[in-house]
Coordinates of N, CA and C in Angstrom, one line a residue:
Chain A
X337 N 22.5 -15.8 3.8 CA 21.6 -14.7 3.3 C 20.4 -15.4 3.2
X338 N 19.4 -14.7 3.6 CA 18.0 -15.1 3.6 C 17.4 -14.9 2.1
X339 N 17.9 -14.1 1.5 CA 17.4 -13.7 0.0 C 16.2 -12.8 0.2
X340 N 15.1 -12.9 -0.4 CA 13.8 -12.3 -0.4 C 13.0 -13.1 0.7
X341 N 12.5 -12.3 1.8 CA 11.6 -12.8 2.6 C 10.2 -12.0 2.7
X342 N 9.1 -12.6 3.0 CA 7.9 -12.0 3.0 C 7.2 -12.5 4.2
X343 N 6.5 -11.7 4.8 CA 5.5 -12.0 5.9 C 4.2 -11.2 5.7
X344 N 3.1 -11.8 5.9 CA 2.9 -13.3 6.5 C 2.9 -14.2 5.3
X345 N 3.1 -15.5 5.8 CA 2.9 -16.7 4.7 C 1.4 -16.9 4.4
X346 N 0.4 -16.7 5.3 CA -1.0 -16.9 4.9 C -1.6 -15.8 5.5
X347 N -2.8 -15.3 5.0 CA -3.8 -14.5 5.6 C -5.0 -14.7 5.1
X348 N -6.2 -14.6 6.1 CA -7.6 -14.6 5.5 C -8.0 -13.2 6.0
X349 N -8.7 -12.5 5.2 CA -9.4 -11.3 5.5 C -10.9 -11.3 5.2
X350 N -11.5 -10.4 5.6 CA -12.9 -10.1 5.3 C -13.1 -9.0 4.3
X351 N -13.9 -8.9 3.3 CA -14.1 -8.0 2.6 C -14.1 -6.6 3.3
X352 N -13.4 -5.7 2.8 CA -13.3 -4.4 3.3 C -12.2 -4.2 4.3
X353 N -11.5 -5.2 4.9 CA -10.5 -5.2 5.9 C -9.3 -4.7 5.2
X354 N -8.3 -4.0 5.8 CA -7.2 -3.7 5.1 C -5.9 -4.4 5.7
X355 N -4.8 -4.6 5.0 CA -3.8 -5.2 5.6 C -2.4 -4.8 4.6
X356 N -1.4 -5.0 5.2 CA 0.0 -4.7 4.5 C 0.8 -6.0 4.6
X357 N 1.2 -6.3 3.3 CA 2.2 -7.5 3.1 C 3.6 -6.8 3.1
X358 N 4.5 -7.5 3.9 CA 5.8 -7.1 4.1 C 6.8 -7.7 3.1
X359 N 7.9 -7.2 2.6 CA 9.0 -7.9 1.8 C 10.3 -7.1 2.2
X360 N 11.2 -7.9 2.4 CA 12.5 -7.5 2.6 C 13.6 -8.4 1.8
X361 N 14.7 -7.8 1.5 CA 15.8 -8.5 0.7 C 17.0 -7.9 1.3
X362 N 18.1 -9.0 1.3 CA 19.2 -8.8 1.8 C 20.4 -8.9 1.0
X363 N 19.9 -8.7 -0.3 CA 21.2 -9.0 -1.5 C 21.5 -7.5 -2.0
X364 N 21.2 -6.4 -1.4 CA 21.7 -5.1 -1.9 C 21.0 -4.7 -3.2
X365 N 19.9 -5.4 -3.4 CA 19.5 -5.1 -4.8 C 18.8 -3.8 -5.0
X366 N 18.7 -3.1 -6.0 CA 18.1 -1.8 -6.2 C 16.6 -1.9 -6.5
X367 N 16.3 -2.8 -7.3 CA 14.8 -2.9 -7.8 C 14.0 -4.0 -7.2
X368 N 12.9 -3.7 -6.8 CA 11.9 -4.7 -6.1 C 10.5 -4.6 -6.8
X369 N 9.8 -5.7 -6.6 CA 8.6 -5.9 -7.6 C 7.6 -6.6 -6.5
X370 N 6.2 -6.5 -6.9 CA 5.2 -7.1 -6.4 C 4.4 -7.8 -7.5
X371 N 4.2 -9.1 -7.4 CA 3.3 -9.8 -8.4 C 2.1 -10.6 -7.7
X372 N 1.3 -10.8 -8.5 CA 0.1 -11.7 -7.9 C -0.1 -13.0 -8.9
X373 N -0.2 -14.1 -8.4 CA -0.2 -15.4 -9.3 C -1.7 -15.9 -9.1
X374 N -2.3 -16.0 -10.1 CA -3.7 -16.7 -10.1 C -3.8 -17.8 -11.0
X375 N -4.5 -18.8 -10.7 CA -4.7 -20.0 -11.6 C -4.9 -19.6 -13.0
X376 N -4.1 -20.1 -14.0 CA -4.5 -19.9 -15.4 C -4.1 -18.4 -15.9
X377 N -3.5 -17.6 -15.0 CA -3.1 -16.3 -15.3 C -1.8 -16.0 -15.3
X378 N -0.9 -16.9 -14.7 CA 0.4 -16.7 -14.5 C 0.9 -15.7 -13.5
X379 N 1.8 -14.9 -13.6 CA 2.3 -13.8 -12.7 C 2.0 -12.6 -13.2
X380 N 1.3 -11.7 -12.7 CA 1.0 -10.2 -13.2 C 1.7 -9.4 -12.2
X381 N 2.2 -8.4 -12.8 CA 3.1 -7.3 -12.0 C 2.1 -6.3 -11.6
X382 N 2.2 -6.1 -10.3 CA 1.3 -5.2 -9.5 C 1.8 -3.6 -9.4
X383 N 2.9 -3.7 -8.8 CA 3.9 -2.5 -8.7 C 5.3 -2.8 -8.7
X384 N 6.2 -1.8 -9.0 CA 7.5 -2.1 -8.9 C 8.1 -0.9 -8.5
X385 N 9.6 -0.9 -8.0 CA 10.2 0.0 -7.5 C 11.7 -0.2 -8.3
X386 N 11.8 0.8 -9.1 CA 13.2 0.7 -9.7 C 14.4 1.1 -8.9
X387 N 14.2 1.8 -8.0 CA 15.2 2.2 -6.9 C 14.6 2.9 -5.7
X388 N 15.4 3.0 -4.6 CA 14.9 3.5 -3.4 C 14.2 4.9 -3.8
X389 N 12.9 5.1 -3.2 CA 12.5 6.4 -3.4 C 11.4 6.5 -4.6
X390 N 11.5 5.3 -5.6 CA 10.6 5.5 -6.6 C 9.7 4.2 -6.6
X391 N 8.5 4.5 -7.2 CA 7.6 3.5 -7.3 C 6.8 3.6 -8.5
X392 N 6.4 2.6 -9.2 CA 5.7 2.8 -10.6 C 4.5 1.6 -10.5
X393 N 3.5 1.8 -11.3 CA 2.5 1.0 -11.6 C 2.7 -0.1 -12.6
X394 N 2.4 -1.3 -12.2 CA 2.6 -2.4 -13.2 C 1.3 -2.6 -14.2
X395 N 1.0 -3.9 -14.2 CA -0.1 -4.3 -15.1 C -1.5 -4.3 -14.3
X396 N -1.4 -4.6 -13.1 CA -2.7 -4.6 -12.3 C -2.6 -3.9 -11.0
X397 N -2.5 -2.6 -11.0 CA -2.3 -1.9 -9.7 C -3.5 -1.4 -9.0
X398 N -4.6 -1.5 -9.6 CA -5.9 -1.1 -8.9 C -6.2 -2.0 -7.7
X399 N -6.4 -1.2 -6.6 CA -6.9 -1.5 -5.3 C -5.6 -1.9 -4.5
X400 N -4.4 -1.4 -4.9 CA -3.3 -1.7 -4.2 C -2.5 -0.4 -4.1
X401 N -1.6 -0.2 -2.9 CA -0.6 0.9 -2.9 C 0.7 0.2 -2.3
X402 N 1.7 0.8 -2.7 CA 3.0 0.4 -2.3 C 3.9 1.4 -1.5
X403 N 4.9 0.9 -0.8 CA 5.7 1.9 -0.1 C 7.1 1.3 -0.2
X404 N 8.2 1.9 -0.7 CA 9.7 1.5 -0.7 C 10.2 2.3 0.5
X405 N 10.2 1.6 1.5 CA 10.6 2.1 3.0 C 12.1 2.5 3.1
X406 N 12.8 1.7 2.3 CA 14.3 1.9 2.2 C 14.8 0.9 1.2
X407 N 16.1 0.8 1.1 CA 16.4 0.0 0.0 C 16.1 -1.5 0.1
X408 N 16.2 -2.1 1.4 CA 15.7 -3.4 1.7 C 14.3 -3.9 1.6
X409 N 13.4 -2.8 1.9 CA 11.9 -3.3 2.1 C 11.0 -2.4 1.2
X410 N 10.0 -3.3 0.8 CA 9.0 -3.0 -0.1 C 7.7 -3.5 0.2
X411 N 6.7 -2.7 0.9 CA 5.4 -3.2 1.4 C 4.4 -2.9 0.3
X412 N 3.4 -3.9 0.4 CA 2.2 -3.7 -0.5 C 0.9 -3.7 0.4
X413 N 0.3 -2.7 0.2 CA -1.0 -2.5 1.1 C -2.2 -2.7 0.2
X414 N -3.2 -3.3 0.9 CA -4.7 -3.5 0.4 C -5.4 -2.5 1.4
X415 N -6.0 -1.6 0.8 CA -6.8 -0.7 1.8 C -8.1 -1.2 2.1
X416 N -8.8 -1.8 1.1 CA -10.1 -2.3 1.3 C -10.2 -3.7 0.6
X417 N -10.0 -4.6 1.1 CA -9.8 -5.9 0.5 C -11.0 -6.5 -0.1
X418 N -10.9 -6.9 -1.5 CA -12.1 -7.6 -2.2 C -11.7 -9.1 -2.4
X419 N -12.9 -9.9 -2.6 CA -12.6 -11.3 -3.0 C -11.9 -11.4 -4.2
X420 N -11.9 -10.4 -5.2 CA -11.0 -10.6 -6.5 C -9.6 -10.4 -6.3
X421 N -9.3 -10.0 -5.0 CA -7.9 -9.9 -4.4 C -7.2 -11.3 -3.8
X422 N -8.1 -12.3 -3.9 CA -7.7 -13.6 -3.3 C -6.7 -14.0 -4.4
X423 N -5.4 -14.4 -3.9 CA -4.3 -14.8 -4.7 C -3.2 -15.0 -3.9
X424 N -2.1 -15.5 -4.7 CA -0.9 -15.6 -4.0 C 0.1 -14.5 -4.5
X425 N 0.6 -13.8 -3.5 CA 1.4 -12.6 -3.8 C 2.9 -13.0 -3.6
X426 N 3.8 -12.6 -4.7 CA 5.2 -12.9 -4.5 C 5.9 -11.4 -4.7
X427 N 7.0 -11.3 -3.9 CA 7.8 -10.1 -4.0 C 9.0 -10.7 -4.7
X428 N 9.6 -9.8 -5.4 CA 10.8 -10.1 -6.1 C 11.8 -9.0 -6.0
X429 N 13.1 -9.2 -6.4 CA 14.1 -8.1 -6.4 C 15.1 -8.6 -7.4
X430 N 15.8 -7.4 -8.0 CA 16.8 -7.7 -8.9 C 17.9 -6.6 -8.7
X431 N 19.0 -6.8 -9.2 CA 20.1 -5.8 -9.1 C 19.9 -4.5 -9.7
X432 N 19.1 -4.5 -11.0 CA 18.6 -3.4 -11.5 C 17.3 -3.6 -12.0
X433 N 16.7 -2.5 -12.8 CA 15.4 -2.7 -13.4 C 15.4 -3.5 -14.7
X434 N 14.5 -4.4 -14.7 CA 14.4 -5.2 -15.9 C 15.2 -6.2 -16.1
X435 N 15.5 -6.3 -17.2 CA 15.1 -7.0 -18.2 C 16.2 -8.1 -18.6
X436 N 17.4 -7.8 -18.7 CA 18.4 -8.7 -18.7 C 18.8 -9.3 -17.2
X437 N 18.3 -8.8 -16.1 CA 18.5 -9.1 -14.8 C 17.6 -10.1 -14.3
X438 N 18.3 -11.3 -13.5 CA 17.5 -12.4 -13.0 C 16.8 -11.7 -11.8
X439 N 15.6 -11.9 -11.7 CA 14.9 -11.6 -10.4 C 14.8 -12.8 -9.5
X440 N 14.9 -12.4 -8.1 CA 14.9 -13.3 -7.1 C 13.6 -13.3 -6.4
X441 N 13.0 -14.4 -6.2 CA 11.6 -14.4 -5.7 C 11.6 -14.8 -4.2
X442 N 10.6 -14.1 -3.5 CA 10.2 -14.7 -2.1 C 9.3 -15.9 -2.1
X443 N 9.0 -16.5 -1.0 CA 8.3 -17.7 -1.0 C 6.7 -17.5 -1.2
X444 N 6.3 -16.2 -1.2 CA 4.9 -16.0 -1.4 C 4.1 -15.9 -0.2
X445 N 3.0 -15.0 -0.3 CA 2.0 -14.9 0.7 C 0.6 -15.2 0.1
X446 N 0.0 -16.3 0.6 CA -1.4 -16.8 0.3 C -2.5 -15.9 0.9
X447 N -3.1 -15.2 0.2 CA -4.2 -14.3 0.8 C -5.6 -14.6 0.4
X448 N -6.4 -14.8 1.3 CA -8.0 -15.3 0.9 C -8.9 -14.2 1.5
X449 N -9.5 -13.6 0.6 CA -10.5 -12.7 1.0 C -12.0 -13.1 1.0
X450 N -12.6 -13.1 2.1 CA -14.0 -13.7 2.2 C -15.1 -12.7 1.9
Chain B
X898 N 3.7 -3.3 -27.1 CA 3.4 -4.1 -25.8 C 4.1 -5.5 -25.8
X899 N 4.4 -5.9 -24.6 CA 5.1 -7.3 -24.6 C 4.0 -8.3 -24.4
X900 N 4.1 -9.4 -25.0 CA 3.3 -10.5 -24.6 C 4.0 -11.8 -24.9
X901 N 3.6 -12.6 -23.9 CA 4.2 -14.0 -23.9 C 3.1 -15.1 -23.9
X902 N 3.2 -15.9 -24.9 CA 2.1 -17.1 -25.0 C 2.9 -18.4 -24.7
X903 N 2.1 -19.1 -23.9 CA 2.5 -20.5 -23.4 C 1.3 -21.4 -23.8
X904 N 1.1 -22.0 -25.1 CA -0.1 -22.6 -25.4 C -0.7 -23.9 -24.4
X905 N 0.3 -24.6 -24.0 CA -0.4 -25.6 -23.2 C -0.3 -25.5 -21.8
X906 N -1.4 -25.6 -21.2 CA -1.3 -25.6 -19.8 C -0.8 -26.8 -18.9
X907 N -1.1 -27.8 -19.4 CA -0.6 -29.1 -18.6 C 0.1 -30.0 -19.7
X908 N 1.1 -30.6 -19.3 CA 1.9 -31.4 -20.1 C 2.2 -32.6 -19.3
X909 N 1.7 -33.8 -19.7 CA 2.2 -35.0 -19.1 C 3.0 -35.8 -20.0
X910 N 4.1 -36.2 -19.5 CA 5.2 -37.0 -20.1 C 5.5 -38.2 -19.2
X911 N 5.9 -39.1 -20.0 CA 6.6 -40.4 -19.3 C 8.1 -40.0 -19.0
X912 N 8.6 -40.6 -17.9 CA 10.1 -40.5 -17.6 C 10.9 -41.0 -18.8
X913 N 11.9 -40.4 -19.2 CA 12.7 -40.8 -20.2 C 12.4 -40.2 -21.6
X914 N 11.2 -39.7 -21.7 CA 10.5 -39.2 -23.0 C 11.0 -37.8 -23.1
X915 N 11.0 -37.2 -24.3 CA 11.4 -35.8 -24.6 C 10.3 -34.9 -24.0
X916 N 10.8 -33.7 -23.7 CA 9.9 -32.6 -23.2 C 10.2 -31.5 -24.1
X917 N 8.9 -30.8 -24.6 CA 9.3 -29.4 -25.1 C 7.9 -28.6 -24.7
X918 N 8.4 -27.5 -24.1 CA 7.5 -26.4 -23.6 C 7.6 -25.3 -24.9
X919 N 6.4 -24.9 -25.3 CA 6.4 -23.9 -26.4 C 6.4 -22.5 -25.7
X920 N 7.0 -21.5 -26.2 CA 6.9 -20.1 -25.9 C 7.1 -19.3 -27.1
X921 N 6.1 -18.5 -27.2 CA 6.2 -17.4 -28.4 C 5.9 -16.1 -27.7
X922 N 6.6 -15.1 -28.3 CA 6.5 -13.9 -27.7 C 6.1 -12.7 -28.8
X923 N 5.8 -11.5 -28.3 CA 5.5 -10.3 -28.9 C 6.2 -9.3 -28.6
X924 N 7.2 -8.7 -29.1 CA 7.8 -7.5 -28.7 C 8.7 -6.8 -29.7
X925 N 8.4 -5.5 -29.9 CA 9.1 -4.7 -30.9 C 10.6 -4.4 -30.9
X926 N 11.1 -4.5 -29.6 CA 12.5 -4.2 -29.3 C 13.2 -5.5 -29.4
X927 N 14.5 -5.4 -28.8 CA 15.4 -6.6 -28.7 C 15.0 -7.4 -27.4
X928 N 14.5 -8.7 -27.7 CA 14.0 -9.3 -26.3 C 15.0 -10.0 -25.6
X929 N 14.8 -10.0 -24.1 CA 15.6 -10.7 -23.4 C 14.6 -11.7 -22.8
X930 N 15.1 -13.0 -23.0 CA 14.0 -14.2 -22.7 C 14.5 -15.1 -21.7
X931 N 13.6 -15.5 -20.9 CA 13.9 -16.4 -19.6 C 12.9 -17.6 -19.5
X932 N 13.5 -18.6 -18.8 CA 12.5 -19.7 -18.3 C 12.6 -19.6 -16.7
X933 N 11.5 -19.4 -16.2 CA 11.7 -19.6 -14.7 C 10.8 -21.1 -14.3
X934 N 11.3 -21.5 -13.1 CA 10.6 -22.8 -12.8 C 10.3 -22.7 -11.4
X935 N 9.1 -23.3 -10.9 CA 8.6 -23.3 -9.7 C 8.3 -24.9 -9.4
X936 N 9.3 -25.4 -8.4 CA 8.9 -26.8 -8.0 C 8.0 -26.8 -6.9
X937 N 7.2 -27.9 -6.5 CA 6.4 -27.9 -5.5 C 7.0 -27.5 -4.2
X938 N 6.3 -26.6 -3.6 CA 6.7 -26.0 -2.1 C 8.2 -25.2 -2.2
X939 N 8.4 -24.8 -3.4 CA 9.6 -23.8 -3.5 C 9.2 -22.7 -4.2
X940 N 10.1 -21.8 -4.1 CA 10.0 -20.3 -4.7 C 10.2 -20.5 -6.1
X941 N 9.8 -19.6 -6.9 CA 10.1 -19.4 -8.3 C 11.6 -19.1 -8.5
X942 N 12.2 -19.7 -9.4 CA 13.6 -19.4 -9.5 C 13.9 -19.5 -11.2
X943 N 15.1 -18.8 -11.5 CA 15.6 -18.8 -12.8 C 16.0 -20.2 -13.2
X944 N 15.5 -20.7 -14.4 CA 16.1 -21.9 -14.9 C 17.2 -21.7 -15.8
X945 N 16.8 -20.8 -16.7 CA 18.0 -20.4 -17.8 C 17.3 -19.1 -18.7
X946 N 18.5 -18.4 -19.2 CA 18.1 -17.2 -20.0 C 18.9 -17.4 -21.4
X947 N 18.2 -16.8 -22.3 CA 18.8 -17.0 -23.6 C 20.2 -16.5 -23.9
X948 N 20.6 -15.4 -23.3 CA 21.8 -14.8 -23.4 C 22.9 -15.6 -22.9
X949 N 22.6 -16.5 -22.0 CA 23.8 -17.2 -21.5 C 24.1 -18.6 -22.4
X950 N 23.0 -19.0 -23.1 CA 23.3 -20.2 -24.0 C 23.7 -21.3 -23.5
X951 N 23.3 -21.7 -22.3 CA 23.7 -22.7 -21.6 C 22.7 -23.8 -21.3
X952 N 23.1 -25.0 -20.9 CA 22.2 -26.0 -20.6 C 22.1 -26.1 -19.1
X953 N 20.9 -26.2 -18.7 CA 20.6 -26.1 -17.0 C 19.8 -27.4 -16.8
X954 N 20.2 -28.2 -16.0 CA 19.5 -29.5 -15.7 C 19.1 -30.4 -16.9
X955 N 19.9 -30.2 -17.8 CA 19.7 -30.9 -19.2 C 18.7 -30.2 -20.1
X956 N 18.1 -28.9 -19.7 CA 17.2 -28.0 -20.4 C 18.0 -27.2 -21.3
X957 N 17.4 -26.8 -22.5 CA 18.0 -26.0 -23.4 C 16.9 -25.2 -24.1
X958 N 17.2 -23.9 -24.5 CA 16.3 -23.2 -25.2 C 17.1 -22.2 -26.2
X959 N 16.4 -22.2 -27.3 CA 17.0 -21.4 -28.4 C 16.1 -20.4 -28.7
X960 N 16.6 -19.0 -28.6 CA 15.8 -17.9 -29.3 C 15.7 -17.9 -30.8
X961 N 14.7 -18.0 -31.3 CA 14.3 -17.9 -32.7 C 13.6 -16.6 -33.2
X962 N 14.4 -15.6 -33.7 CA 13.8 -14.4 -33.6 C 12.9 -14.4 -34.9
X963 N 13.0 -15.1 -35.9 CA 12.2 -15.1 -37.0 C 10.8 -15.7 -36.7
X964 N 10.7 -16.7 -35.7 CA 9.5 -17.4 -35.4 C 9.1 -16.7 -34.0
X965 N 9.9 -15.8 -33.5 CA 9.5 -15.1 -32.1 C 9.2 -16.3 -31.1
X966 N 10.1 -17.1 -31.0 CA 9.9 -18.3 -30.1 C 11.1 -18.5 -29.3
X967 N 10.9 -19.2 -28.1 CA 11.8 -19.5 -27.1 C 11.5 -20.7 -26.4
X968 N 11.4 -21.8 -27.3 CA 10.8 -23.0 -26.6 C 12.1 -23.8 -25.8
X969 N 11.5 -24.5 -24.9 CA 12.3 -25.1 -23.8 C 12.2 -26.6 -24.1
X970 N 13.5 -27.3 -24.2 CA 13.6 -28.7 -24.4 C 14.4 -29.4 -23.5
X971 N 14.2 -30.7 -23.3 CA 14.9 -31.8 -22.7 C 14.8 -33.0 -23.3
X972 N 15.8 -33.7 -23.6 CA 15.6 -34.9 -24.3 C 14.9 -36.2 -23.5
X973 N 15.4 -36.1 -22.3 CA 14.9 -37.1 -21.5 C 14.3 -36.7 -20.2
X974 N 13.1 -36.6 -20.0 CA 12.5 -36.1 -18.7 C 12.7 -37.0 -17.5
X975 N 12.9 -36.3 -16.3 CA 13.2 -37.0 -15.1 C 12.0 -36.7 -14.2
X976 N 11.7 -37.5 -13.2 CA 10.6 -37.2 -12.2 C 10.7 -35.8 -11.6
X977 N 12.0 -35.6 -11.3 CA 12.3 -34.2 -10.6 C 12.0 -33.0 -11.4
X978 N 11.7 -33.3 -12.8 CA 11.4 -32.1 -13.8 C 10.0 -31.8 -13.4
X979 N 9.2 -32.5 -12.7 CA 7.7 -32.1 -12.5 C 7.6 -30.7 -11.8
X980 N 7.1 -29.8 -12.3 CA 7.0 -28.4 -11.9 C 6.3 -27.6 -12.8
X981 N 6.1 -26.3 -12.3 CA 5.4 -25.3 -13.1 C 6.5 -24.4 -13.8
X982 N 6.4 -24.4 -15.1 CA 7.3 -23.5 -15.9 C 6.7 -22.3 -16.5
X983 N 7.6 -21.2 -16.5 CA 7.0 -19.9 -17.0 C 8.1 -19.2 -17.9
X984 N 7.7 -19.1 -19.1 CA 8.5 -18.2 -20.0 C 8.4 -16.8 -19.6
X985 N 9.4 -15.9 -19.7 CA 9.3 -14.6 -19.2 C 10.1 -13.7 -20.4
X986 N 9.5 -12.6 -20.7 CA 10.2 -11.6 -21.7 C 10.3 -10.4 -20.9
X987 N 11.7 -9.9 -20.9 CA 12.0 -8.6 -20.3 C 12.2 -7.6 -21.4
X988 N 11.5 -6.5 -21.2 CA 11.5 -5.4 -22.1 C 10.9 -4.4 -21.5
X989 N 11.1 -3.0 -22.1 CA 10.5 -1.9 -21.4 C 10.9 -1.8 -20.0
X990 N 9.8 -1.6 -19.2 CA 10.2 -1.5 -17.8 C 9.8 -2.7 -16.9
X991 N 9.6 -4.0 -17.5 CA 9.0 -5.1 -16.8 C 9.3 -6.3 -17.4
X992 N 9.3 -7.2 -16.6 CA 9.3 -8.7 -16.9 C 7.8 -9.2 -17.2
X993 N 7.6 -9.6 -18.5 CA 6.2 -10.2 -18.7 C 6.3 -11.7 -18.6
X994 N 5.3 -12.2 -17.9 CA 5.3 -13.9 -17.9 C 4.3 -14.3 -18.6
X995 N 4.5 -15.5 -19.1 CA 3.3 -16.3 -19.6 C 2.5 -16.9 -18.7
X996 N 1.6 -17.4 -19.1 CA 0.6 -18.2 -18.1 C 1.2 -19.4 -17.5
X997 N 2.2 -20.0 -17.9 CA 2.8 -21.0 -17.4 C 2.5 -22.4 -17.8
X998 N 3.2 -23.5 -17.7 CA 3.1 -24.8 -18.1 C 3.2 -25.6 -16.8
X999 N 2.3 -26.6 -16.6 CA 2.3 -27.5 -15.6 C 2.9 -28.8 -16.2
X1000 N 4.0 -29.2 -15.8 CA 4.6 -30.3 -16.4 C 4.6 -31.5 -15.3
X1001 N 4.1 -32.5 -15.7 CA 4.0 -33.7 -14.9 C 4.7 -34.9 -15.5
X1002 N 5.8 -35.5 -14.8 CA 6.4 -36.5 -15.3 C 5.9 -37.9 -14.8
X1003 N 5.6 -38.8 -15.4 CA 4.9 -40.0 -14.9 C 6.0 -41.1 -14.9
X1004 N 6.2 -41.7 -13.7 CA 7.3 -42.6 -13.4 C 7.1 -43.8 -14.5

């Protein structure tokens, strides 16, 4: 099993450009998450999907949109990238929503917005 | 609201010395607490959770509800313990992470 996979691994954008980060999991998990990791800030939740067909805002959703395409895939879209969105983005999945469930993380996407 | 505090950003210890990473939390409900670890060039992964009460790689953590703490401890640090450690609190609809501790074990 590949677990959680993310594409691309690295990306450089210019301010105002758009892009979609892809995430897929092969563990038959119901819940999926997008985080950003910034120095000194830890991981902050952007959006999550409790189950196929549902999405909800996390702690820092502004400037992002998500799509739960099917049970396996959960994409994150930046419509108009800004330098403040320079970060490392992690996708994660878990059997169910929250709290007592272990989350499994992807390798991350390092995004730079110039 | 959920909040996790990890006061030290960087912790340097000599090999063989004890390691303690502090984690305090704020949550009105019954907490689910975790320690996640990220080794260099690896993905973030679960180290241990309070509910399992087990020792992983020599690390232990005890939930103290009175002090709202979940400190991570290891009696003898090894070089392979050098990593970023995150305390996390599960509650409401999300897992809240602390800002992390960078641990450097000096040979």
